């Protein structure tokens, strides 16, 4: 059990990667507070969690843009003895488009969830971690935060900011026993991806899906459990000497050229 005695709070936990982390953390012995916009979404996403883990799983509504909800959750978790020592900032919003497709309101929305949300949730839970002697802030960035991807103007900017926020947290709070890392996946097959394909390319979902799969030189998208495996390592004490780092999971995208046989694709 690599996470026994850890209490982990995950935002955006009803989504594909979020629920994979919930399941993986539970399997490693952690207590998990899974949060997302609504209790109903969480309950349905958590339907398949094994019954043996249920007594260590707590589902709580949390909108990361709502400071009142963050304070109320913080207070109630403290009173229930569930104050987290691992915080996973995973919730995100996406807008697809180049600069000229991006209205200021699109940038505001992406920033309010991805960056401001991370700030607000971490501001909520970090003081408690420090007071208890330390903790771990794990952020979900993206390959788009370290490698320019087509038509991701607002999203990439927010994820690049998360990479640097991670490093800032790591160096500013190292003396307080806090460490912070982030994960930068390429395309992961989740409702996040299928959702934006249906929204932005309703007439070419299958072609776009195939192109997104080909984008990774290994020839397929990443599975959520392949991201949660990294999250377990970074949330557990196995990685105790690692802080301020970004971990790319990209099936070879940034290693170099695609194989000659691969047709160049965008999407
Ligand atoms: N799927 C991918 O290809 C991919 C690639 C790289 C990085 N990521 C990142 O991984 C993380 C999880 O992505 P996913 O693919 O599981 O997405 P998802 O859409 O399946 O899940 C995202 C979750 O965030 C929640 N959310 C949105 N706004 C929120 C808010 N204001 N407050 C609280 N929760 C909110 C949604 O309800 C949803 O459950 C995100 O940070 C995303 O940017 C995903």
PDB file of C-alpha atoms in Angstrom, residues 142-153 156-157 160 187 215 253-254 267:
ATOM      1  CA  UNK A 142      -0.774  19.290 -20.053  1.00  0.00           C
ATOM      2  CA  UNK A 143       1.665  18.656 -22.857  1.00  0.00           C
ATOM      3  CA  UNK A 144       0.075  21.857 -24.201  1.00  0.00           C
ATOM      4  CA  UNK A 145       1.758  23.701 -21.341  1.00  0.00           C
ATOM      5  CA  UNK A 146       5.282  22.793 -22.471  1.00  0.00           C
ATOM      6  CA  UNK A 147       4.904  22.140 -26.197  1.00  0.00           C
ATOM      7  CA  UNK A 148       2.950  24.333 -28.640  1.00  0.00           C
ATOM      8  CA  UNK A 149      -0.129  22.513 -29.921  1.00  0.00           C
ATOM      9  CA  UNK A 150      -2.401  23.755 -32.688  1.00  0.00           C
ATOM     10  CA  UNK A 151      -5.484  25.763 -31.744  1.00  0.00           C
ATOM     11  CA  UNK A 152      -4.939  25.752 -27.995  1.00  0.00           C
ATOM     12  CA  UNK A 153      -4.183  29.461 -27.468  1.00  0.00           C
ATOM     13  CA  UNK A 156      -1.975  26.230 -23.523  1.00  0.00           C
ATOM     14  CA  UNK A 157      -1.364  29.564 -21.848  1.00  0.00           C
ATOM     15  CA  UNK A 160       2.060  26.799 -19.128  1.00  0.00           C
ATOM     16  CA  UNK A 187      -4.079  13.226 -25.566  1.00  0.00           C
ATOM     17  CA  UNK A 215      -0.619  12.325 -32.879  1.00  0.00           C
ATOM     18  CA  UNK A 253       5.511  13.262 -29.134  1.00  0.00           C
ATOM     19  CA  UNK A 254       8.366  15.368 -27.828  1.00  0.00           C
ATOM     20  CA  UNK A 267      -6.257  18.338 -34.173  1.00  0.00           C
TER      21      UNK A 267
END
